[in-house]
Amino acid sequence: MFTLNAMAFAAMIISILLIVYPLTSPESKTFHLNAKNAVKNAFFVSLVPLLLFVSEGQMDTSANLKWFDFGLTNLSLTTQFDKYSILFIPVALLVTWSILEFSTWYMHIDPNIGGFFKYLLIFLLAMITLVSAGNLLLLFMGWEGVGIMSFLLIGWYHARSNAAAAALQAVLYNRIGDIGFLLTFCWLMKNAQSVELPFILSMYPSTILLIGFIAAAASKSAQFGLHPWLASAMEGPTPVSALLHSSTMVVAGIFLLIRIHPLLSQNQTALTICLCLGAISTFFAATCALAQNDIKKIIAYSTSSQLGLMMVAIGLNFPYLAFFHICTHAFFKAMLFLCSGLIIHSINDEQDIRKMGGLQQALPMTTTCLSIGSFALMGIPFLAGFYSKDAIIEAASTSYANSMALTLTLIATAFTAVYSMRLIYFASMLYPRTNPVLLYDESDTRVLNSLTRLAVGSVLAGLLISNITLPNHPITHTMPTYMKLTALIITLLAFAIAYDLAKTFWTTPPTNYAMSKKYDPLFYNQIVHRTSSDIILNSAGQIITHLIESILLKKCGPDHIEKTQLQPIKVTRISQTGLIKTYLSILFITLISALTI
């Protein structure tokens, strides 16, 4: 067993070194190709520990490097390769390989393509660091790494004010989560003198500690209240959106909660917070997606909705289902973004789905992959999303969960079918609604290979991963047939209604727009940003004004002058008696002083 663990550890280290290697010559003309090949090779090497893990059934290996020794407390860099990291890293590498190959085509006219690929590689390395961290110190390094790289990549076209604002927004929202993370870090250093994960997981869970972790996860994984940055992140190039939303940044928060789930499972307050927050997030994001017409924004809000579903799984105390959904979601979400990028490129950078249509004739491969991805997202049986999504909804309906949380989750599931159907219908069916001239075709092998790999993953990943992630002895589920079929019936019913509505509104635009169509999800930004700015600036203004008036003006101004001038005035007043002898005495004293000097 030790030999197998050593082999797995060595293979993981080799795959990481393969990714680092191209960064040693970043100025190379073929850097983007080197980066793509490095990730491809790293993926094949990372399959070795995965296959060993599948054959053995369990595996956990770690390495420790001491960094600082404070006497009582040691800060070390600890790596840990357990079932979560051994399974997640090959998924992340496969998805990233496909995105990088697609990027060689998508970004080929960008003069700084080398810099773009360098950022993507560092982004991937930061995520691998986060996933394979054995203590909170190394995890925090990866956490901040994905944060800063997302800022650089979202703001890639930083000359556009929207892109620069979106990048800054992502950083500011993530700062809130970092406050939660640092709170837990400092609390542990003070009360436990250790940040090693095995030690933390053996502690009695403190509610303050867990709320700090949940706050950190909520901002990184865009839960309700801290979600606006995720939709704004669409200002970055499409490959960035694909990587950001599939297997890196946004799942980091959920992954943190999966890592600390032994603590969460002992604290009912924390579990309830996760459940309710996840249910509200999944419902709100699905509602926002219904009102969007921008193809990338629809897919972005669907990501936020799926992250809410993962949070629901954690709230139900099923972390392995949340992890399962992370792995399956990575495939079809990356594919949806790549398809949307190809469509946008082909129709002259048009992102409004109402100006698409008829693309099943012009871009058959792309629209097929878009449909597969949307069906997987909806949870159509035997595609990747079905295995994980259905399991989470089953777990919710059979557990003693908050009934409102369950209701919101089921409504969000129905909405997922509606916006997915709308996306497929408007993008690919019937006839073109704009100029049918296409600027690009999809016959480039770099595009076809990427989409094919992700499409195969979207079909098969659920079946393959379900045999690995689920525990060896699961709880036997006995439930009525209607409960088993709840998610499927709701999805199919919503799909049928959405198809009918899409068919109706394709030909007859409504004369009186419903209020829901005037609803702009960005209202949240205006309310929160303006209110918070007003409160902070007004409070600061009042404090500053008070300080200036009370301290500077009074103490250093009139009051100070009054006090300093009072004594000389008193002396002068005493000397002015009106007696001639006093004046003569002063005259003689002055005269004698002048003569002696």
Short mmCIF file of N, CA, C and O in Angstrom, two decimals, residues 508-556:
data_model
loop_
_atom_site.label_atom_id
_atom_site.label_comp_id
_atom_site.label_asym_id
_atom_site.label_seq_id
_atom_site.Cartn_x
_atom_site.Cartn_y
_atom_site.Cartn_z
N THR A 508 -44.88 35.49 -32.80
CA THR A 508 -45.72 36.62 -32.38
C THR A 508 -45.13 37.27 -31.14
O THR A 508 -45.38 36.81 -30.02
N PRO A 509 -44.36 38.33 -31.33
CA PRO A 509 -43.81 39.04 -30.17
C PRO A 509 -44.97 39.63 -29.36
O PRO A 509 -45.95 40.10 -29.94
N PRO A 510 -44.90 39.60 -28.03
CA PRO A 510 -46.01 40.11 -27.23
C PRO A 510 -46.21 41.61 -27.42
O PRO A 510 -45.23 42.36 -27.53
N THR A 511 -47.46 42.04 -27.51
CA THR A 511 -47.73 43.48 -27.68
C THR A 511 -47.49 44.22 -26.38
O THR A 511 -46.88 45.28 -26.35
N ASN A 512 -47.96 43.65 -25.28
CA ASN A 512 -47.71 44.25 -23.96
C ASN A 512 -46.69 43.37 -23.23
O ASN A 512 -47.00 42.24 -22.89
N TYR A 513 -45.53 43.92 -23.03
CA TYR A 513 -44.49 43.15 -22.35
C TYR A 513 -44.88 42.93 -20.89
O TYR A 513 -45.33 43.86 -20.22
N ALA A 514 -44.72 41.71 -20.45
CA ALA A 514 -44.96 41.43 -19.03
C ALA A 514 -43.90 42.14 -18.21
O ALA A 514 -42.79 42.40 -18.68
N MET A 515 -44.25 42.44 -16.97
CA MET A 515 -43.30 43.14 -16.10
C MET A 515 -42.01 42.33 -15.91
O MET A 515 -40.95 42.88 -15.73
N SER A 516 -42.15 40.99 -15.98
CA SER A 516 -40.97 40.15 -15.77
C SER A 516 -39.90 40.40 -16.83
O SER A 516 -38.72 40.22 -16.60
N LYS A 517 -40.34 40.81 -18.05
CA LYS A 517 -39.37 41.04 -19.11
C LYS A 517 -38.65 42.38 -18.94
O LYS A 517 -37.61 42.63 -19.53
N LYS A 518 -39.23 43.26 -18.14
CA LYS A 518 -38.56 44.53 -17.86
C LYS A 518 -37.67 44.41 -16.62
O LYS A 518 -36.98 45.34 -16.25
N TYR A 519 -37.75 43.25 -15.98
CA TYR A 519 -37.00 43.02 -14.74
C TYR A 519 -35.52 42.85 -15.08
O TYR A 519 -35.14 42.03 -15.91
N ASP A 520 -34.71 43.64 -14.46
CA ASP A 520 -33.28 43.60 -14.72
C ASP A 520 -32.56 43.07 -13.48
O ASP A 520 -32.61 43.70 -12.42
N PRO A 521 -31.90 41.91 -13.59
CA PRO A 521 -31.23 41.36 -12.41
C PRO A 521 -30.16 42.29 -11.84
O PRO A 521 -29.73 42.13 -10.71
N LEU A 522 -29.72 43.26 -12.65
CA LEU A 522 -28.68 44.16 -12.17
C LEU A 522 -29.21 45.18 -11.16
O LEU A 522 -28.47 45.99 -10.64
N PHE A 523 -30.56 45.14 -10.89
CA PHE A 523 -31.10 46.04 -9.89
C PHE A 523 -30.38 45.81 -8.55
O PHE A 523 -30.19 46.74 -7.78
N TYR A 524 -29.99 44.56 -8.34
CA TYR A 524 -29.31 44.23 -7.08
C TYR A 524 -28.02 45.05 -6.95
O TYR A 524 -27.72 45.57 -5.88
N ASN A 525 -27.30 45.15 -8.06
CA ASN A 525 -26.04 45.91 -8.03
C ASN A 525 -26.30 47.36 -7.63
O ASN A 525 -25.61 47.92 -6.79
N GLN A 526 -27.33 47.96 -8.28
CA GLN A 526 -27.61 49.37 -7.99
C GLN A 526 -27.98 49.55 -6.51
O GLN A 526 -27.48 50.46 -5.86
N ILE A 527 -28.85 48.68 -6.02
CA ILE A 527 -29.30 48.82 -4.63
C ILE A 527 -28.11 48.68 -3.68
O ILE A 527 -27.85 49.55 -2.84
N VAL A 528 -27.39 47.56 -3.83
CA VAL A 528 -26.32 47.27 -2.87
C VAL A 528 -25.17 48.25 -3.02
O VAL A 528 -24.69 48.83 -2.04
N HIS A 529 -24.73 48.47 -4.27
CA HIS A 529 -23.56 49.32 -4.46
C HIS A 529 -23.84 50.76 -4.05
O HIS A 529 -23.04 51.40 -3.37
N ARG A 530 -25.00 51.29 -4.47
CA ARG A 530 -25.31 52.68 -4.13
C ARG A 530 -25.56 52.85 -2.64
O ARG A 530 -25.07 53.79 -2.02
N THR A 531 -26.32 51.92 -2.06
CA THR A 531 -26.64 52.03 -0.63
C THR A 531 -25.37 51.94 0.20
O THR A 531 -25.14 52.78 1.08
N SER A 532 -24.54 50.91 -0.10
CA SER A 532 -23.31 50.75 0.69
C SER A 532 -22.39 51.96 0.52
O SER A 532 -21.82 52.46 1.49
N SER A 533 -22.28 52.46 -0.74
CA SER A 533 -21.41 53.62 -0.99
C SER A 533 -21.94 54.85 -0.25
O SER A 533 -21.17 55.58 0.39
N ASP A 534 -23.27 55.06 -0.34
CA ASP A 534 -23.86 56.22 0.34
C ASP A 534 -23.64 56.16 1.84
O ASP A 534 -23.23 57.15 2.46
N ILE A 535 -23.91 54.99 2.42
CA ILE A 535 -23.77 54.86 3.88
C ILE A 535 -22.32 55.10 4.29
O ILE A 535 -22.04 55.88 5.21
N ILE A 536 -21.39 54.45 3.58
CA ILE A 536 -19.97 54.57 3.96
C ILE A 536 -19.49 56.01 3.78
O ILE A 536 -18.86 56.59 4.67
N LEU A 537 -19.81 56.61 2.62
CA LEU A 537 -19.31 57.97 2.35
C LEU A 537 -19.96 59.00 3.28
O LEU A 537 -19.29 59.91 3.78
N ASN A 538 -21.27 58.85 3.52
CA ASN A 538 -21.94 59.79 4.43
C ASN A 538 -21.42 59.66 5.85
O ASN A 538 -21.18 60.67 6.53
N SER A 539 -21.23 58.41 6.28
CA SER A 539 -20.70 58.20 7.63
C SER A 539 -19.30 58.80 7.74
O SER A 539 -18.98 59.48 8.71
N ALA A 540 -18.49 58.53 6.72
CA ALA A 540 -17.12 59.07 6.72
C ALA A 540 -17.15 60.60 6.73
O ALA A 540 -16.40 61.25 7.46
N GLY A 541 -18.08 61.16 5.91
CA GLY A 541 -18.19 62.63 5.85
C GLY A 541 -18.57 63.21 7.20
O GLY A 541 -17.99 64.22 7.64
N GLN A 542 -19.52 62.58 7.89
CA GLN A 542 -19.94 63.09 9.19
C GLN A 542 -18.82 62.98 10.22
O GLN A 542 -18.59 63.91 11.01
N ILE A 543 -18.11 61.85 10.18
CA ILE A 543 -17.01 61.67 11.14
C ILE A 543 -15.92 62.72 10.91
O ILE A 543 -15.44 63.36 11.84
N ILE A 544 -15.55 62.87 9.63
CA ILE A 544 -14.48 63.82 9.30
C ILE A 544 -14.89 65.24 9.69
O ILE A 544 -14.12 65.99 10.28
N THR A 545 -16.15 65.59 9.34
CA THR A 545 -16.64 66.94 9.66
C THR A 545 -16.62 67.16 11.16
O THR A 545 -16.18 68.21 11.63
N HIS A 546 -17.07 66.17 11.89
CA HIS A 546 -17.10 66.28 13.35
C HIS A 546 -15.68 66.44 13.90
O HIS A 546 -15.43 67.28 14.78
N LEU A 547 -14.77 65.63 13.37
CA LEU A 547 -13.38 65.70 13.85
C LEU A 547 -12.79 67.07 13.56
O LEU A 547 -12.14 67.68 14.42
N ILE A 548 -13.01 67.57 12.33
CA ILE A 548 -12.43 68.87 11.96
C ILE A 548 -13.01 69.98 12.82
O ILE A 548 -12.28 70.82 13.35
N GLU A 549 -14.36 69.94 12.98
CA GLU A 549 -14.99 71.02 13.74
C GLU A 549 -14.63 70.96 15.23
O GLU A 549 -14.32 71.96 15.84
N SER A 550 -14.68 69.73 15.78
CA SER A 550 -14.48 69.60 17.23
C SER A 550 -13.01 69.73 17.62
O SER A 550 -12.69 70.38 18.61
N ILE A 551 -12.17 69.10 16.85
CA ILE A 551 -10.77 69.01 17.29
C ILE A 551 -9.92 70.10 16.63
O ILE A 551 -9.34 70.94 17.31
N LEU A 552 -9.92 70.08 15.30
CA LEU A 552 -8.99 71.00 14.62
C LEU A 552 -9.40 72.45 14.82
O LEU A 552 -8.59 73.28 15.23
N LEU A 553 -10.70 72.75 14.52
CA LEU A 553 -11.11 74.15 14.57
C LEU A 553 -11.19 74.67 16.00
O LEU A 553 -10.72 75.76 16.31
N LYS A 554 -11.80 73.85 16.89
CA LYS A 554 -12.00 74.36 18.26
C LYS A 554 -10.71 74.30 19.07
O LYS A 554 -10.32 75.28 19.69
N LYS A 555 -10.08 73.10 19.07
CA LYS A 555 -8.91 72.94 19.94
C LYS A 555 -7.70 73.71 19.39
O LYS A 555 -6.92 74.27 20.14
N CYS A 556 -7.55 73.69 18.05
CA CYS A 556 -6.38 74.35 17.47
C CYS A 556 -6.73 75.76 16.96
O CYS A 556 -5.86 76.51 16.55
#
